[in-house]
mmCIF file of C-alpha atoms in Angstrom:
data_model
loop_
_atom_site.group_PDB
_atom_site.id
_atom_site.type_symbol
_atom_site.label_atom_id
_atom_site.label_comp_id
_atom_site.label_asym_id
_atom_site.label_seq_id
_atom_site.Cartn_x
_atom_site.Cartn_y
_atom_site.Cartn_z
ATOM 1 C CA UNK A 1 1.960 -48.880 83.355
ATOM 2 C CA UNK A 2 1.773 -45.337 82.389
ATOM 3 C CA UNK A 3 -1.839 -44.324 82.027
ATOM 4 C CA UNK A 4 -3.452 -42.014 79.427
ATOM 5 C CA UNK A 5 -3.835 -38.453 80.800
ATOM 6 C CA UNK A 6 -7.491 -37.181 81.153
ATOM 7 C CA UNK A 7 -8.600 -35.232 78.129
ATOM 8 C CA UNK A 8 -10.984 -32.369 78.795
ATOM 9 C CA UNK A 9 -14.734 -33.147 78.148
ATOM 10 C CA UNK A 10 -15.008 -30.237 75.736
ATOM 11 C CA UNK A 11 -12.076 -31.401 73.690
ATOM 12 C CA UNK A 12 -13.864 -34.636 73.223
ATOM 13 C CA UNK A 13 -17.182 -33.243 72.524
ATOM 14 C CA UNK A 14 -15.789 -30.932 69.981
ATOM 15 C CA UNK A 15 -13.842 -33.759 68.201
ATOM 16 C CA UNK A 16 -16.988 -36.040 68.211
ATOM 17 C CA UNK A 17 -19.542 -33.571 67.281
ATOM 18 C CA UNK A 18 -20.537 -33.795 63.454
ATOM 19 C CA UNK A 19 -19.461 -31.098 61.363
ATOM 20 C CA UNK A 20 -23.026 -30.569 60.105
ATOM 21 C CA UNK A 21 -22.648 -31.729 56.457
ATOM 22 C CA UNK A 22 -25.431 -34.102 55.125
ATOM 23 C CA UNK A 23 -24.696 -37.655 54.325
ATOM 24 C CA UNK A 24 -22.020 -38.154 57.328
ATOM 25 C CA UNK A 25 -22.387 -41.272 59.385
ATOM 26 C CA UNK A 26 -22.054 -41.537 62.985
ATOM 27 C CA UNK A 27 -18.590 -40.757 64.597
ATOM 28 C CA UNK A 28 -16.426 -43.587 66.154
ATOM 29 C CA UNK A 29 -17.113 -44.202 69.947
ATOM 30 C CA UNK A 30 -14.938 -41.802 71.959
ATOM 31 C CA UNK A 31 -15.052 -44.295 74.830
ATOM 32 C CA UNK A 32 -13.514 -47.166 72.914
ATOM 33 C CA UNK A 33 -9.993 -47.858 73.747
ATOM 34 C CA UNK A 34 -7.595 -47.182 70.867
ATOM 35 C CA UNK A 35 -5.981 -50.405 69.129
ATOM 36 C CA UNK A 36 -3.853 -51.182 66.261
ATOM 37 C CA UNK A 37 -2.053 -48.738 63.929
ATOM 38 C CA UNK A 38 -2.995 -45.160 63.756
ATOM 39 C CA UNK A 39 -2.012 -43.148 60.338
ATOM 40 C CA UNK A 40 -1.181 -39.610 61.081
ATOM 41 C CA UNK A 41 -0.513 -37.058 58.366
ATOM 42 C CA UNK A 42 1.048 -33.937 59.822
ATOM 43 C CA UNK A 43 3.031 -30.697 58.854
ATOM 44 C CA UNK A 44 6.653 -31.030 58.484
ATOM 45 C CA UNK A 45 7.334 -28.367 61.239
ATOM 46 C CA UNK A 46 5.727 -30.809 63.716
ATOM 47 C CA UNK A 47 8.141 -33.555 63.100
ATOM 48 C CA UNK A 48 9.964 -33.414 66.328
ATOM 49 C CA UNK A 49 7.250 -32.752 68.823
ATOM 50 C CA UNK A 50 4.793 -35.107 67.207
ATOM 51 C CA UNK A 51 7.374 -37.803 67.111
ATOM 52 C CA UNK A 52 7.705 -37.375 70.881
ATOM 53 C CA UNK A 53 3.973 -37.063 71.367
ATOM 54 C CA UNK A 54 3.468 -40.384 69.261
ATOM 55 C CA UNK A 55 5.910 -42.145 71.577
ATOM 56 C CA UNK A 56 4.038 -41.036 74.628
ATOM 57 C CA UNK A 57 0.665 -42.186 73.177
ATOM 58 C CA UNK A 58 1.999 -45.530 72.267
ATOM 59 C CA UNK A 59 3.339 -45.873 76.013
ATOM 60 C CA UNK A 60 -0.072 -44.804 77.305
ATOM 61 C CA UNK A 61 -1.910 -47.420 74.899
ATOM 62 C CA UNK A 62 0.291 -50.774 74.861
ATOM 63 C CA UNK A 63 -0.210 -52.432 71.344
ATOM 64 C CA UNK A 64 -0.906 -49.088 69.523
ATOM 65 C CA UNK A 65 1.411 -48.175 66.730
ATOM 66 C CA UNK A 66 1.446 -44.565 65.423
ATOM 67 C CA UNK A 67 2.509 -44.249 61.759
ATOM 68 C CA UNK A 68 3.543 -40.740 60.750
ATOM 69 C CA UNK A 69 4.005 -39.060 57.567
ATOM 70 C CA UNK A 70 5.558 -35.689 57.557
ATOM 71 C CA UNK A 71 5.403 -33.270 54.585
ATOM 72 C CA UNK A 72 4.266 -29.783 53.559
ATOM 73 C CA UNK A 73 0.677 -29.209 54.654
ATOM 74 C CA UNK A 74 -0.581 -28.349 51.142
ATOM 75 C CA UNK A 75 1.165 -31.701 49.734
ATOM 76 C CA UNK A 76 -0.616 -33.765 52.450
ATOM 77 C CA UNK A 77 -3.792 -32.149 51.694
ATOM 78 C CA UNK A 78 -3.540 -33.094 48.116
ATOM 79 C CA UNK A 79 -2.879 -36.675 49.120
ATOM 80 C CA UNK A 80 -5.911 -36.630 51.344
ATOM 81 C CA UNK A 81 -8.212 -35.068 48.711
ATOM 82 C CA UNK A 82 -7.048 -37.905 46.661
ATOM 83 C CA UNK A 83 -8.197 -40.596 48.977
ATOM 84 C CA UNK A 84 -5.022 -41.297 50.827
ATOM 85 C CA UNK A 85 -5.595 -43.383 54.143
ATOM 86 C CA UNK A 86 -5.384 -41.415 57.194
ATOM 87 C CA UNK A 87 -6.713 -41.308 60.506
ATOM 88 C CA UNK A 88 -5.469 -37.946 61.649
ATOM 89 C CA UNK A 89 -4.431 -34.657 59.883
ATOM 90 C CA UNK A 90 -2.362 -31.814 61.640
ATOM 91 C CA UNK A 91 -2.014 -28.962 59.238
ATOM 92 C CA UNK A 92 0.043 -25.695 59.791
ATOM 93 C CA UNK A 93 -2.813 -23.453 58.928
ATOM 94 C CA UNK A 94 -6.774 -23.629 58.890
ATOM 95 C CA UNK A 95 -6.899 -22.810 55.145
ATOM 96 C CA UNK A 96 -5.007 -25.977 54.211
ATOM 97 C CA UNK A 97 -6.962 -27.831 56.801
ATOM 98 C CA UNK A 98 -10.347 -26.768 55.078
ATOM 99 C CA UNK A 99 -9.057 -27.773 51.747
ATOM 100 C CA UNK A 100 -7.904 -31.321 53.042
ATOM 101 C CA UNK A 101 -11.347 -32.058 54.696
ATOM 102 C CA UNK A 102 -13.696 -30.726 52.151
ATOM 103 C CA UNK A 103 -14.171 -34.322 50.709
ATOM 104 C CA UNK A 104 -13.539 -36.275 53.913
ATOM 105 C CA UNK A 105 -15.769 -37.427 56.652
ATOM 106 C CA UNK A 106 -14.315 -35.919 59.821
ATOM 107 C CA UNK A 107 -15.012 -37.049 63.459
ATOM 108 C CA UNK A 108 -15.849 -33.375 64.261
ATOM 109 C CA UNK A 109 -14.602 -29.911 63.398
ATOM 110 C CA UNK A 110 -10.784 -29.400 63.611
ATOM 111 C CA UNK A 111 -9.402 -27.869 66.809
ATOM 112 C CA UNK A 112 -6.400 -25.471 66.904
ATOM 113 C CA UNK A 113 -3.802 -26.987 69.251
ATOM 114 C CA UNK A 114 -0.697 -24.858 68.763
ATOM 115 C CA UNK A 115 0.593 -21.549 67.063
ATOM 116 C CA UNK A 116 3.786 -20.757 65.344
ATOM 117 C CA UNK A 117 5.594 -17.712 64.214
ATOM 118 C CA UNK A 118 8.264 -17.065 61.551
ATOM 119 C CA UNK A 119 11.755 -15.922 61.922
ATOM 120 C CA UNK A 120 14.693 -15.251 59.372
ATOM 121 C CA UNK A 121 17.158 -18.061 60.014
ATOM 122 C CA UNK A 122 20.820 -17.182 59.249
ATOM 123 C CA UNK A 123 24.008 -19.135 59.952
ATOM 124 C CA UNK A 124 25.618 -18.681 63.587
ATOM 125 C CA UNK A 125 27.249 -15.389 63.898
ATOM 126 C CA UNK A 126 24.990 -13.806 61.217
ATOM 127 C CA UNK A 127 27.762 -13.224 58.725
ATOM 128 C CA UNK A 128 25.562 -11.026 56.570
ATOM 129 C CA UNK A 129 24.425 -8.868 59.399
ATOM 130 C CA UNK A 130 20.746 -9.463 58.611
ATOM 131 C CA UNK A 131 18.587 -7.713 61.229
ATOM 132 C CA UNK A 132 15.311 -7.147 59.191
ATOM 133 C CA UNK A 133 13.339 -8.262 56.120
ATOM 134 C CA UNK A 134 14.686 -5.436 54.033
ATOM 135 C CA UNK A 135 18.277 -6.773 54.320
ATOM 136 C CA UNK A 136 17.018 -9.734 52.610
ATOM 137 C CA UNK A 137 16.968 -7.812 49.313
ATOM 138 C CA UNK A 138 20.500 -6.742 49.350
ATOM 139 C CA UNK A 139 22.903 -7.574 46.402
ATOM 140 C CA UNK A 140 24.080 -11.023 46.656
ATOM 141 C CA UNK A 141 21.921 -12.170 49.587
ATOM 142 C CA UNK A 142 20.389 -15.689 48.558
ATOM 143 C CA UNK A 143 17.101 -16.534 50.381
ATOM 144 C CA UNK A 144 15.128 -19.730 50.618
ATOM 145 C CA UNK A 145 11.486 -19.422 51.213
ATOM 146 C CA UNK A 146 8.538 -21.971 51.180
ATOM 147 C CA UNK A 147 6.284 -22.151 48.019
ATOM 148 C CA UNK A 148 3.281 -19.738 48.451
ATOM 149 C CA UNK A 149 0.770 -22.777 48.510
ATOM 150 C CA UNK A 150 2.524 -24.100 51.772
ATOM 151 C CA UNK A 151 1.426 -22.430 54.979
ATOM 152 C CA UNK A 152 4.940 -21.191 55.758
ATOM 153 C CA UNK A 153 5.116 -19.742 52.193
ATOM 154 C CA UNK A 154 1.681 -17.918 52.684
ATOM 155 C CA UNK A 155 2.832 -16.713 56.001
ATOM 156 C CA UNK A 156 6.077 -15.348 54.514
ATOM 157 C CA UNK A 157 4.247 -13.438 51.739
ATOM 158 C CA UNK A 158 1.982 -11.789 54.587
ATOM 159 C CA UNK A 159 5.128 -10.859 56.581
ATOM 160 C CA UNK A 160 6.843 -9.444 53.565
ATOM 161 C CA UNK A 161 3.768 -7.459 52.642
ATOM 162 C CA UNK A 162 3.686 -5.947 56.289
ATOM 163 C CA UNK A 163 7.150 -4.988 55.992
ATOM 164 C CA UNK A 164 6.846 -3.492 52.419
ATOM 165 C CA UNK A 165 9.587 -5.707 50.991
ATOM 166 C CA UNK A 166 9.482 -7.331 47.518
ATOM 167 C CA UNK A 167 11.653 -10.202 47.857
ATOM 168 C CA UNK A 168 12.832 -12.610 45.130
ATOM 169 C CA UNK A 169 13.916 -15.738 46.653
ATOM 170 C CA UNK A 170 16.424 -18.004 44.899
ATOM 171 C CA UNK A 171 14.534 -21.005 45.694
ATOM 172 C CA UNK A 172 10.890 -22.009 46.794
ATOM 173 C CA UNK A 173 10.691 -24.994 48.912
ATOM 174 C CA UNK A 174 7.733 -27.487 49.329
ATOM 175 C CA UNK A 175 8.109 -27.420 53.128
ATOM 176 C CA UNK A 176 9.944 -25.448 55.903
ATOM 177 C CA UNK A 177 12.407 -28.383 56.725
ATOM 178 C CA UNK A 178 13.650 -28.235 53.135
ATOM 179 C CA UNK A 179 13.913 -24.353 53.315
ATOM 180 C CA UNK A 180 15.991 -24.873 56.471
ATOM 181 C CA UNK A 181 18.098 -27.625 54.872
ATOM 182 C CA UNK A 182 19.173 -25.065 52.179
ATOM 183 C CA UNK A 183 20.623 -22.766 54.680
ATOM 184 C CA UNK A 184 22.524 -25.519 56.674
ATOM 185 C CA UNK A 185 24.002 -26.737 53.470
ATOM 186 C CA UNK A 186 25.141 -23.237 52.703
ATOM 187 C CA UNK A 187 23.183 -23.031 49.478
ATOM 188 C CA UNK A 188 21.323 -19.910 50.713
ATOM 189 C CA UNK A 189 22.455 -16.911 53.069
ATOM 190 C CA UNK A 190 18.988 -16.923 54.926
ATOM 191 C CA UNK A 191 15.709 -18.823 55.134
ATOM 192 C CA UNK A 192 12.268 -17.896 56.237
ATOM 193 C CA UNK A 193 11.147 -20.665 58.710
ATOM 194 C CA UNK A 194 9.323 -21.226 61.896
ATOM 195 C CA UNK A 195 11.048 -20.197 65.175
ATOM 196 C CA UNK A 196 10.363 -23.834 66.362
ATOM 197 C CA UNK A 197 12.671 -24.975 63.530
ATOM 198 C CA UNK A 198 15.688 -23.034 64.667
ATOM 199 C CA UNK A 199 15.266 -23.877 68.454
ATOM 200 C CA UNK A 200 18.120 -25.856 69.819
ATOM 201 C CA UNK A 201 20.390 -25.673 66.635
ATOM 202 C CA UNK A 202 23.899 -24.534 67.139
ATOM 203 C CA UNK A 203 24.745 -23.763 63.440
ATOM 204 C CA UNK A 204 21.771 -21.589 62.867
ATOM 205 C CA UNK A 205 20.330 -18.556 64.658
ATOM 206 C CA UNK A 206 16.844 -16.668 64.584
ATOM 207 C CA UNK A 207 16.537 -13.149 63.674
ATOM 208 C CA UNK A 208 13.252 -12.014 65.003
ATOM 209 C CA UNK A 209 11.191 -9.232 63.112
ATOM 210 C CA UNK A 210 8.074 -7.608 64.305
ATOM 211 C CA UNK A 211 6.137 -7.963 60.767
ATOM 212 C CA UNK A 212 5.982 -11.720 61.679
ATOM 213 C CA UNK A 213 3.263 -10.898 64.146
ATOM 214 C CA UNK A 214 0.954 -10.344 61.062
ATOM 215 C CA UNK A 215 1.852 -14.038 59.985
ATOM 216 C CA UNK A 216 1.085 -16.205 62.996
ATOM 217 C CA UNK A 217 -0.125 -19.594 61.821
ATOM 218 C CA UNK A 218 -2.874 -21.592 63.796
ATOM 219 C CA UNK A 219 -2.245 -25.466 63.739
ATOM 220 C CA UNK A 220 -5.482 -27.358 63.692
ATOM 221 C CA UNK A 221 -6.022 -31.217 64.006
ATOM 222 C CA UNK A 222 -8.810 -33.387 63.193
ATOM 223 C CA UNK A 223 -9.791 -37.061 63.074
ATOM 224 C CA UNK A 224 -11.200 -38.788 60.112
ATOM 225 C CA UNK A 225 -14.277 -41.003 60.395
ATOM 226 C CA UNK A 226 -13.474 -42.563 57.071
ATOM 227 C CA UNK A 227 -9.900 -43.700 57.926
ATOM 228 C CA UNK A 228 -8.616 -47.192 58.488
ATOM 229 C CA UNK A 229 -8.767 -46.650 62.305
ATOM 230 C CA UNK A 230 -11.376 -44.265 63.202
ATOM 231 C CA UNK A 231 -11.272 -44.914 67.053
ATOM 232 C CA UNK A 232 -7.604 -44.765 66.962
ATOM 233 C CA UNK A 233 -7.387 -41.504 65.313
ATOM 234 C CA UNK A 234 -10.038 -40.066 67.500
ATOM 235 C CA UNK A 235 -8.052 -41.015 70.662
ATOM 236 C CA UNK A 236 -4.865 -39.648 69.013
ATOM 237 C CA UNK A 237 -6.458 -36.380 67.993
ATOM 238 C CA UNK A 238 -7.917 -35.953 71.573
ATOM 239 C CA UNK A 239 -4.434 -36.728 72.992
ATOM 240 C CA UNK A 240 -2.927 -33.842 70.986
ATOM 241 C CA UNK A 241 -5.293 -31.608 72.735
ATOM 242 C CA UNK A 242 -4.294 -32.757 76.091
ATOM 243 C CA UNK A 243 -1.987 -31.056 78.647
ATOM 244 C CA UNK A 244 0.772 -33.592 78.302
ATOM 245 C CA UNK A 245 0.879 -32.990 74.623
ATOM 246 C CA UNK A 246 0.719 -29.384 74.846
ATOM 247 C CA UNK A 247 3.675 -29.424 77.359
ATOM 248 C CA UNK A 248 5.637 -31.202 74.560
ATOM 249 C CA UNK A 249 4.737 -28.676 71.996
ATOM 250 C CA UNK A 250 5.566 -25.797 74.363
ATOM 251 C CA UNK A 251 8.973 -27.335 74.942
ATOM 252 C CA UNK A 252 9.566 -27.236 71.254
ATOM 253 C CA UNK A 253 8.683 -23.489 71.002
ATOM 254 C CA UNK A 254 5.126 -23.660 69.885
ATOM 255 C CA UNK A 255 2.513 -21.360 71.337
ATOM 256 C CA UNK A 256 -0.607 -22.091 72.971
ATOM 257 C CA UNK A 257 -3.882 -21.596 70.922
ATOM 258 C CA UNK A 258 -5.326 -18.108 71.182
#
């Protein structure tokens, strides 16, 4: 039977420490073995690595089932603010995490577990010859970008500002997967997505641009003390910070926390 990897004591302490807001009850016992179903809400860009991480977590804890809901971070934050049941939230930026946890009881302060960076996604062969953000403003070039309320959209705005480019996209999408889908369907000529979304695709290639260094997104995770399975959520959030989970994230192209 595969055993769960050891998690650094500092990670557990950070997850179990109270955030300091009045009226919050004691956190779940970090030593309690996880059981039952664990509900995880996660940014759309985490779909592939978190699916693998969830399977590894289940293998390490027989009898545990991880239920995922992947969508744009801002959409998930709205659901959480409205009281949606969840044990764990993994967002694509700290700002969205702060909004999501303002009215929820967390088991500790969010911890950054990964980083991501934007690229310009174009069809294989780059038929439009796009090499920089300014090329996206050429006549007839159709571009998909995430909505500004979504972390990938906010990052795109910062990157365009750094490049001194004023872009009018033909579509604003609710998450990065939707923006990439527009490109793969041939509805646009380019899309601003994370480099992890393009990794391994044969029909899409990534155009790196230096201004994206001004728009790197940190990904935080937290467990909720008011979720349906607080102990399970705490265990999964700690697992995301483990060496095994970070290896999965690195293989998917995510950077390590700063």
